[in-house]
Amino acid sequence: MSQQQDVPLRKAALPLRRRRDALVFSRYVASCGIAIYHWYDRVPATHVPGIVSAGSPFNMDDRRAHGIMHWFSTWTSYFFILSGFVLAMARLTSDNPDDVKSIPFFVAERLTTTYPAYALTLVGLLLLLFAELYQLSSGDWVSFFQHVALVQAWVPPDSMRSPGPQENFSIVWNGPSWFMSALLAYWVLFKPLYFGLRRLPKPLLWPALVLCWVASGAAGLDAYFDHPLARGLAPPRWPRNAKSFADVYHYNPVFSINSFVGGMILSRLFCEAEASESRGERRALWRQIGARGAALAYAFLAVFAFAFRVPPSFIQHKKDGTYDIGGLFAAIHNGGLMPLHGLLIVGLCTEEENVAQLFSKRSFVWWGSISYEQYLFQTLVFKFLGDIFTALSGGPEGKPYDNLTWQFAPPLALTLVAMAAHYGFSVPVGKWLRNRLRALEGARTQPPFSQSSSQSYGAIANTRETSKLATSTGSV
């Protein structure tokens, strides 16, 4: 891309008054969807089925309830798309879009705002399991140190088992944190991916975005041909069965990178479009639709969740509570909803509709900033409450679930813990770590990218960073 082409992109694409605050609360909405799915359907790390599995006063048909809950689980891909969008936009709209930090510094900067809360969850799980630690197998400890190093998604342990004594296979300590592990891989790859995006000819942007969407079907295609890619990515000691391959499709960064890259490409398209509009050119049709995109996207996603029951072949449950991912579910989970998620992001960034304006209010931004902690603390909070369930009922088959008040205890507890963890721990510790990192960097001028606010949380992160896109979000 020539220097002349770069000028309007960085000077006119994004007015400084635009902060894109609405994206912050959209992360919270997505985080709530995943938390609802985990508690009300599967309850990882509790040894008990979810509320809709154990019976509830809502009187929903079990298969119907499972279908709704599984649509909520697909919000993970929105985090990847949003992360790629925010990180790329922060660079594209900066004064020097080709100045990108070194990979080690860039990754370290992201970790200053994400790792403190993550580490706190691991410490909490160790304390919760203190009486059982001596029973843990070597595989359990391998899994723990995988989590410490944030590589558990690269070679995922055996499914989403709960912390506790297990045999043969290692366990996952903080199941939902596989998302952070995948992000680490994308942070490492961001610099070469970004420069590839910068050099991609404008006519190829839309075809590249469509290709990222089509790549959502990679897992299903791999399964159809007897899992050649999954076999190569799975550890040699893994059993070669559908469930093990499903873990690879679900967690390995290879199968979600299309969502992250798709978000990056969408940011380039969005910046190019705003640059054209600022020069007085006519708004493109996709931008006319996208200007009202948030309401449309949420409406379509609600229709999918509540109007279409997920059939057994879509995601297959077994009696022991485990599951295999079918090709269709893998496609949806790994980026198949990219058109709707992209429409949502464009609508919120355009800031012309009621949903975007509502999400941009200061109170919504303040509340939405806890989304990262809410996501990470699910396992710790739900395991603690699950142990209380078991103690009060005399066993995992008891019926505290039938108490309507008790059903609202988990989300309330998770919200309070997330608030305390974010504003009482992540913000001050993250600020201290960033100051130390900048001190190590020396007198070098801070690029817009890394002037993150104390509320920046990357992927699930605070996207207030758009006025130079630097005051905040791109972390993830």
Coordinates of C-alpha atoms in Angstrom, one line a residue:
M1 CA 0.0 0.0 0.0
S2 CA 1.5 3.3 -1.0
Q3 CA 2.3 6.2 1.4
Q4 CA -0.4 8.3 -0.3
Q5 CA -3.0 5.6 0.4
D6 CA -2.0 5.4 4.1
V7 CA -2.6 9.1 4.8
P8 CA -6.4 9.1 4.6
L9 CA -6.6 5.8 6.4
R10 CA -4.9 7.1 9.5
K11 CA -5.9 10.8 9.3
A12 CA -9.5 10.6 8.3
A13 CA -10.7 7.1 9.1
L14 CA -11.5 7.5 12.7
P15 CA -12.4 10.9 14.2
L16 CA -10.8 11.4 17.6
R17 CA -14.2 11.9 19.3
R18 CA -15.0 8.2 18.5
R19 CA -14.2 6.0 21.4
R20 CA -16.2 2.9 20.4
D21 CA -17.3 2.5 24.0
A22 CA -20.3 0.4 23.0
L23 CA -18.0 -2.5 22.3
V24 CA -17.2 -2.9 26.0
F25 CA -20.7 -3.8 27.0
S26 CA -21.1 -6.1 24.0
R27 CA -18.2 -8.1 25.5
Y28 CA -20.2 -8.3 28.8
V29 CA -23.3 -9.6 26.9
A30 CA -21.2 -12.3 25.3
S31 CA -19.6 -13.2 28.6
C32 CA -23.0 -13.5 30.2
G33 CA -24.1 -15.9 27.4
I34 CA -21.2 -18.2 28.0
A35 CA -21.6 -18.1 31.7
I36 CA -25.3 -18.9 31.4
Y37 CA -24.4 -21.9 29.1
H38 CA -21.8 -23.2 31.6
W39 CA -24.0 -22.9 34.7
Y40 CA -27.4 -23.8 33.4
D41 CA -26.4 -26.5 31.0
R42 CA -23.1 -28.2 31.8
V43 CA -21.6 -26.7 35.0
P44 CA -17.9 -27.5 34.5
A45 CA -15.9 -28.4 37.5
T46 CA -18.8 -29.3 39.8
H47 CA -19.5 -33.0 39.2
V48 CA -23.2 -32.2 38.8
P49 CA -25.3 -31.6 35.7
G50 CA -26.6 -28.2 34.8
I51 CA -29.9 -26.9 36.1
V52 CA -31.8 -27.6 32.9
S53 CA -30.4 -31.2 33.1
A54 CA -31.4 -31.7 36.7
G55 CA -34.9 -30.3 36.5
S56 CA -36.0 -26.8 37.2
P57 CA -39.2 -24.8 38.0
F58 CA -38.9 -23.2 34.5
N59 CA -40.6 -26.4 33.1
M60 CA -38.7 -26.3 29.9
D61 CA -38.4 -29.4 27.8
D62 CA -34.9 -30.8 28.4
R63 CA -33.9 -31.1 24.8
R64 CA -35.3 -27.7 24.1
A65 CA -33.4 -26.2 26.9
H66 CA -30.2 -27.8 25.8
G67 CA -30.7 -26.4 22.3
I68 CA -31.0 -22.9 23.6
M69 CA -28.0 -23.2 25.9
H70 CA -25.8 -24.5 23.2
W71 CA -26.4 -21.4 21.1
F72 CA -25.1 -19.4 24.0
S73 CA -21.8 -21.3 23.9
T74 CA -21.0 -19.9 20.4
W75 CA -20.3 -16.4 21.8
T76 CA -16.6 -17.4 22.2
S77 CA -15.9 -16.8 18.5
Y78 CA -17.3 -13.2 19.0
F79 CA -14.4 -12.6 21.5
F80 CA -11.9 -13.7 18.9
I81 CA -13.4 -11.6 16.1
L82 CA -13.6 -8.6 18.4
S83 CA -10.0 -9.0 19.6
G84 CA -8.7 -9.1 16.1
F85 CA -10.8 -6.1 15.1
V86 CA -9.7 -3.9 18.1
L87 CA -6.0 -4.8 17.9
A88 CA -5.9 -4.1 14.1
M89 CA -7.9 -0.9 14.4
A90 CA -5.6 0.4 17.1
R91 CA -2.8 0.2 14.6
L92 CA -4.6 1.2 11.5
T93 CA -5.9 4.5 13.0
S94 CA -2.6 5.5 14.7
D95 CA -0.3 8.2 13.6
N96 CA 2.2 5.6 12.4
P97 CA 0.3 2.5 11.4
D98 CA 3.5 0.6 10.4
D99 CA 5.2 1.0 13.8
V100 CA 4.4 -2.2 15.7
K101 CA 6.1 -3.3 18.9
S102 CA 8.4 -6.3 19.0
I103 CA 6.6 -9.5 19.5
P104 CA 7.9 -10.1 23.1
F105 CA 7.0 -6.6 24.2
F106 CA 3.6 -6.7 22.5
V107 CA 2.8 -10.0 24.2
A108 CA 4.1 -8.8 27.6
E109 CA 2.0 -5.7 27.3
R110 CA -1.2 -7.8 26.7
L111 CA -0.4 -10.0 29.6
T112 CA -0.1 -7.1 32.1
T113 CA -3.8 -6.6 31.8
T114 CA -4.9 -10.2 31.4
Y115 CA -2.6 -12.4 33.4
P116 CA -3.2 -11.1 37.0
A117 CA -6.9 -12.1 37.2
Y118 CA -6.1 -15.3 35.4
A119 CA -3.4 -16.2 37.9
L120 CA -5.8 -15.3 40.7
T121 CA -8.2 -18.0 39.5
L122 CA -5.5 -20.6 39.6
V123 CA -4.5 -19.7 43.1
G124 CA -8.2 -19.8 44.1
L125 CA -8.5 -23.3 42.7
L126 CA -5.4 -24.5 44.5
L127 CA -6.9 -23.3 47.8
L128 CA -10.3 -24.8 47.0
L129 CA -8.7 -28.1 46.3
F130 CA -6.1 -27.9 49.1
A131 CA -7.3 -31.0 50.9
E132 CA -7.2 -33.1 47.7
L133 CA -3.9 -31.9 46.3
Y134 CA -2.0 -35.0 47.5
Q135 CA -4.3 -37.2 45.5
L136 CA -3.6 -35.5 42.2
S137 CA -1.8 -37.5 39.5
S138 CA 1.2 -36.4 37.6
G139 CA -1.1 -35.7 34.7
D140 CA -3.1 -33.3 36.8
W141 CA 0.0 -31.3 37.6
V142 CA 1.1 -31.3 34.0
S143 CA -2.3 -29.8 33.3
F144 CA -1.8 -27.2 36.0
F145 CA 1.5 -26.0 34.6
Q146 CA 0.1 -26.0 31.1
H147 CA -2.4 -23.5 32.5
V148 CA 0.3 -21.5 34.2
A149 CA 2.2 -21.2 30.9
L150 CA -1.1 -20.5 29.0
V151 CA -0.5 -23.4 26.6
Q152 CA -3.4 -25.6 27.6
A153 CA -5.3 -25.0 24.4
W154 CA -2.3 -25.7 22.2
V155 CA -2.1 -29.3 23.5
P156 CA -5.4 -29.5 25.4
P157 CA -5.8 -31.9 28.3
D158 CA -8.6 -34.4 28.1
S159 CA -11.8 -32.4 27.7
M160 CA -13.3 -30.2 30.4
R161 CA -12.9 -32.3 33.4
S162 CA -13.1 -30.7 36.9
P163 CA -10.2 -30.3 39.2
G164 CA -9.8 -33.3 41.4
P165 CA -8.3 -36.8 41.5
Q166 CA -8.4 -38.4 38.0
E167 CA -6.8 -41.4 36.4
N168 CA -4.7 -41.6 33.2
F169 CA -5.5 -38.2 31.7
S170 CA -4.6 -34.8 32.9
I171 CA -7.4 -32.4 33.8
V172 CA -8.4 -28.9 32.9
W173 CA -8.2 -26.6 35.9
N174 CA -9.9 -23.5 34.5
G175 CA -11.9 -24.8 31.5
P176 CA -13.0 -21.5 29.9
S177 CA -9.4 -20.1 30.1
W178 CA -8.6 -22.1 26.9
F179 CA -9.7 -18.9 25.2
M180 CA -6.8 -17.0 26.8
S181 CA -4.4 -19.7 25.7
A182 CA -5.6 -19.4 22.1
L183 CA -5.2 -15.6 22.3
L184 CA -1.6 -16.0 23.4
A185 CA -0.9 -17.8 20.1
Y186 CA -2.6 -15.0 18.1
W187 CA -0.7 -12.3 20.0
V188 CA 2.5 -14.0 19.0
L189 CA 1.3 -14.1 15.4
F190 CA -0.2 -10.6 15.3
K191 CA 2.7 -8.7 13.9
P192 CA 3.2 -10.8 10.7
L193 CA -0.6 -11.1 10.3
Y194 CA -1.0 -7.3 10.6
F195 CA 1.7 -6.6 8.1
G196 CA 0.0 -9.1 5.7
L197 CA -3.2 -7.2 6.3
R198 CA -1.5 -3.8 5.5
R199 CA -0.2 -5.2 2.2
L200 CA -3.4 -6.9 1.1
P201 CA -4.8 -5.1 -2.0
K202 CA -8.1 -3.5 -1.3
P203 CA -10.1 -5.6 -3.9
L204 CA -9.0 -8.7 -2.0
L205 CA -10.4 -7.7 1.4
W206 CA -13.9 -9.0 0.9
P207 CA -12.8 -12.3 -0.6
A208 CA -10.3 -12.8 2.2
L209 CA -13.1 -12.1 4.8
V210 CA -15.4 -14.6 3.1
L211 CA -12.5 -17.2 3.1
C212 CA -12.2 -16.7 6.8
W213 CA -15.9 -17.4 7.2
V214 CA -15.7 -20.5 5.0
A215 CA -12.7 -21.8 7.1
S216 CA -15.2 -22.2 9.9
G217 CA -16.0 -25.5 8.4
A218 CA -12.4 -26.8 8.6
A219 CA -13.2 -29.0 11.6
G220 CA -16.2 -30.6 10.0
L221 CA -14.1 -31.2 6.8
D222 CA -11.3 -32.7 8.8
A223 CA -13.7 -35.0 10.6
Y224 CA -15.3 -36.1 7.3
F225 CA -11.8 -37.3 6.0
D226 CA -11.2 -39.2 9.3
H227 CA -9.4 -36.4 11.3
P228 CA -6.0 -36.1 9.5
L229 CA -5.3 -32.6 10.9
A230 CA -6.6 -33.4 14.4
R231 CA -4.5 -36.6 14.5
G232 CA -1.4 -34.5 13.7
L233 CA -2.3 -31.9 16.4
A234 CA -3.3 -34.4 19.1
P235 CA -0.6 -35.7 21.5
P236 CA 0.7 -39.2 20.7
R237 CA -0.6 -40.6 23.9
W238 CA -4.2 -39.5 23.3
P239 CA -6.8 -42.2 22.3
R240 CA -7.8 -41.8 18.7
N241 CA -11.5 -41.4 19.2
A242 CA -14.2 -38.8 18.3
K243 CA -14.2 -37.2 21.7
S244 CA -10.4 -36.6 21.7
F245 CA -10.6 -35.1 18.2
A246 CA -13.5 -33.0 19.3
D247 CA -11.3 -31.4 22.0
V248 CA -8.8 -30.5 19.3
Y249 CA -11.5 -28.9 17.1
H250 CA -12.9 -27.0 20.1
Y251 CA -9.8 -25.7 21.8
N252 CA -6.7 -25.7 19.5
P253 CA -5.9 -22.2 18.2
V254 CA -5.6 -23.5 14.7
F255 CA -9.4 -23.9 14.4
S256 CA -10.3 -20.4 15.6
I257 CA -7.6 -18.3 14.0
N258 CA -10.0 -17.6 11.1
S259 CA -12.2 -15.7 13.5
F260 CA -9.3 -13.6 14.8
V261 CA -8.0 -12.8 11.3
G262 CA -11.6 -12.1 10.1
G263 CA -11.8 -9.5 12.8
M264 CA -8.6 -7.9 11.6
I265 CA -9.8 -7.8 8.0
L266 CA -13.1 -6.3 9.1
S267 CA -11.2 -3.5 10.9
R268 CA -9.4 -2.6 7.6
L269 CA -12.7 -2.6 5.7
F270 CA -14.3 -0.4 8.4
C271 CA -11.4 2.1 8.4
E272 CA -11.3 2.2 4.6
A273 CA -15.1 2.9 4.5
E274 CA -14.9 5.6 7.1
A275 CA -12.0 7.2 5.3
S276 CA -14.1 7.3 2.1
E277 CA -17.1 8.7 3.8
S278 CA -15.0 11.4 5.5
R279 CA -13.9 12.5 2.0
G280 CA -17.6 13.0 1.1
E281 CA -18.0 9.8 -0.9
R282 CA -21.3 7.9 -0.8
R283 CA -21.8 5.4 2.0
A284 CA -21.5 1.8 0.7
L285 CA -24.5 -0.5 0.9
W286 CA -22.8 -2.7 3.5
R287 CA -22.2 0.4 5.7
Q288 CA -25.8 1.5 5.3
I289 CA -27.0 -1.9 6.6
G290 CA -24.2 -2.0 9.2
A291 CA -25.2 1.4 10.6
R292 CA -28.2 -0.4 12.1
G293 CA -26.3 -3.6 12.5
A294 CA -26.3 -4.1 16.3
A295 CA -30.1 -4.4 16.7
L296 CA -30.3 -6.6 13.6
A297 CA -27.5 -8.9 14.8
Y298 CA -29.0 -9.3 18.3
A299 CA -32.4 -10.0 16.8
F300 CA -31.1 -12.7 14.4
L301 CA -29.0 -14.3 17.2
A302 CA -32.1 -14.4 19.4
V303 CA -34.1 -16.1 16.7
F304 CA -31.3 -18.7 16.2
A305 CA -31.2 -19.4 20.0
F306 CA -34.9 -19.6 20.7
A307 CA -36.5 -20.6 17.4
F308 CA -34.2 -23.4 16.3
R309 CA -33.7 -26.4 18.5
V310 CA -30.2 -27.9 18.3
P311 CA -30.7 -31.5 17.0
P312 CA -28.8 -34.4 18.6
S313 CA -26.6 -34.7 15.5
F314 CA -25.5 -31.1 16.0
I315 CA -23.9 -31.8 19.3
Q316 CA -24.1 -35.2 20.8
H317 CA -24.5 -35.7 24.5
K318 CA -23.6 -38.9 26.3
K319 CA -24.9 -40.3 29.6
D320 CA -21.8 -39.4 31.5
G321 CA -22.1 -35.7 30.7
T322 CA -19.4 -35.6 28.1
Y323 CA -20.0 -34.8 24.5
D324 CA -18.7 -35.0 21.0
I325 CA -18.7 -32.0 18.7
G326 CA -20.4 -32.6 15.4
G327 CA -19.1 -31.0 12.3
L328 CA -22.1 -28.5 12.1
F329 CA -21.6 -27.4 15.7
A330 CA -17.8 -27.0 15.2
A331 CA -18.5 -24.8 12.2
I332 CA -20.8 -22.6 14.2
H333 CA -18.6 -22.5 17.3
N334 CA -15.4 -21.8 15.3
G335 CA -16.7 -18.7 13.3
G336 CA -19.8 -19.7 11.5
L337 CA -21.7 -16.8 13.0
M338 CA -19.0 -14.3 11.7
P339 CA -21.5 -12.4 9.5
L340 CA -23.8 -11.7 12.4
H341 CA -20.9 -10.9 14.8
G342 CA -19.3 -8.6 12.2
L343 CA -22.7 -6.9 11.7
L344 CA -22.9 -6.4 15.5
I345 CA -19.4 -4.9 15.7
V346 CA -20.0 -2.5 12.7
G347 CA -23.3 -1.3 14.2
L348 CA -21.8 -0.6 17.6
C349 CA -18.8 1.2 16.1
T350 CA -20.9 3.3 13.8
E351 CA -22.8 4.6 16.9
E352 CA -25.9 5.7 15.0
E353 CA -28.5 3.4 16.6
N354 CA -30.2 3.1 19.9
V355 CA -28.4 -0.1 21.0
A356 CA -25.0 1.5 20.3
Q357 CA -25.9 4.7 22.1
L358 CA -27.2 2.8 25.1
F359 CA -24.1 0.6 25.3
S360 CA -22.0 3.8 25.1
K361 CA -23.4 5.3 28.3
R362 CA -20.8 5.6 31.1
S363 CA -22.7 3.2 33.5
F364 CA -22.8 0.5 30.8
V365 CA -19.1 0.9 30.1
W366 CA -18.3 0.7 33.8
W367 CA -20.4 -2.4 34.3
G368 CA -19.2 -4.0 31.0
S369 CA -15.6 -3.7 32.0
I370 CA -16.0 -6.7 34.3
S371 CA -16.6 -9.1 31.4
Y372 CA -13.1 -10.5 31.4
E373 CA -13.2 -11.4 35.1
Q374 CA -16.7 -12.7 34.8
Y375 CA -15.5 -15.1 32.1
L376 CA -12.4 -16.2 33.9
F377 CA -13.9 -16.8 37.4
Q378 CA -16.7 -19.1 36.2
T379 CA -14.9 -22.3 37.1
L380 CA -13.8 -21.1 40.5
V381 CA -17.3 -19.7 41.5
F382 CA -19.3 -22.5 40.0
K383 CA -17.2 -25.2 41.6
F384 CA -17.5 -23.5 45.0
L385 CA -21.2 -23.3 44.6
G386 CA -21.4 -26.8 43.2
D387 CA -19.7 -28.1 46.3
I388 CA -22.3 -26.3 48.4
F389 CA -25.1 -27.8 46.3
T390 CA -23.7 -31.2 46.9
A391 CA -23.3 -30.6 50.7
L392 CA -26.8 -29.3 51.1
S393 CA -28.5 -32.0 49.1
G394 CA -26.6 -34.9 50.3
G395 CA -25.2 -35.8 46.9
P396 CA -25.0 -34.6 43.3
E397 CA -28.5 -35.9 42.5
G398 CA -30.2 -33.7 45.1
K399 CA -32.7 -31.0 44.4
P400 CA -31.5 -27.6 45.5
Y401 CA -31.9 -26.8 41.8
D402 CA -35.6 -26.8 42.2
N403 CA -35.3 -23.7 44.5
L404 CA -35.9 -20.7 42.2
T405 CA -33.9 -18.4 44.5
W406 CA -30.9 -20.8 44.4
Q407 CA -30.9 -20.7 40.6
F408 CA -30.2 -17.0 40.7
A409 CA -27.4 -17.4 43.3
P410 CA -24.7 -18.4 40.8
P411 CA -25.0 -15.4 38.4
L412 CA -25.2 -13.0 41.4
A413 CA -22.2 -14.5 43.1
L414 CA -20.2 -14.4 39.8
T415 CA -21.1 -10.8 39.2
L416 CA -20.0 -9.7 42.7
V417 CA -16.7 -11.7 42.4
A418 CA -16.0 -10.3 39.0
M419 CA -16.6 -6.7 40.2
A420 CA -14.3 -7.2 43.2
A421 CA -11.6 -8.9 41.1
H422 CA -11.7 -6.3 38.4
Y423 CA -11.8 -3.0 40.3
G424 CA -10.0 -4.3 43.4
F425 CA -7.3 -6.4 41.9
S426 CA -6.9 -6.3 38.1
V427 CA -7.0 -2.6 37.7
P428 CA -4.4 -1.7 40.3
V429 CA -2.1 -4.7 39.6
G430 CA -2.3 -4.2 35.8
K431 CA -1.4 -0.5 36.2
W432 CA 1.6 -1.4 38.4
L433 CA 2.8 -4.0 35.9
R434 CA 2.4 -1.6 32.9
N435 CA 4.4 1.0 34.7
R436 CA 7.2 -1.6 35.3
L437 CA 7.1 -2.7 31.7
R438 CA 7.4 0.9 30.5
A439 CA 10.2 1.5 32.8
L440 CA 12.0 -1.4 31.3
E441 CA 11.3 0.0 27.9
G442 CA 13.2 3.1 28.9
A443 CA 12.7 6.5 27.4
R444 CA 11.3 5.2 24.1
T445 CA 8.1 6.9 23.1
Q446 CA 4.9 4.9 23.9
P447 CA 3.0 4.1 20.7
P448 CA -0.8 4.5 20.7
F449 CA -1.1 0.8 20.9
S450 CA 0.2 0.4 24.4
Q451 CA -1.3 3.4 26.1
S452 CA -3.9 1.1 27.5
S453 CA -6.2 2.4 30.2
S454 CA -6.4 0.5 33.4
Q455 CA -9.6 -1.2 32.2
S456 CA -8.1 -2.7 29.0
Y457 CA -8.6 -6.4 28.7
G458 CA -7.9 -7.3 25.2
A459 CA -9.9 -10.0 23.7
I460 CA -12.5 -9.8 26.1
A461 CA -11.1 -6.4 26.4
N462 CA -12.1 -2.9 27.0
T463 CA -12.3 -1.3 23.6
R464 CA -12.3 2.3 24.7
E465 CA -9.2 2.5 22.7
T466 CA -10.4 4.2 19.7
S467 CA -9.7 7.7 20.0
K468 CA -6.2 6.8 19.0
L469 CA -7.4 3.5 19.8
A470 CA -4.8 3.8 22.3
T471 CA -6.4 4.7 25.5
S472 CA -7.5 1.4 25.8
T473 CA -8.8 -1.9 24.6
G474 CA -6.7 -3.6 22.3
S475 CA -5.1 -5.5 24.8
V476 CA -6.4 -8.7 23.8

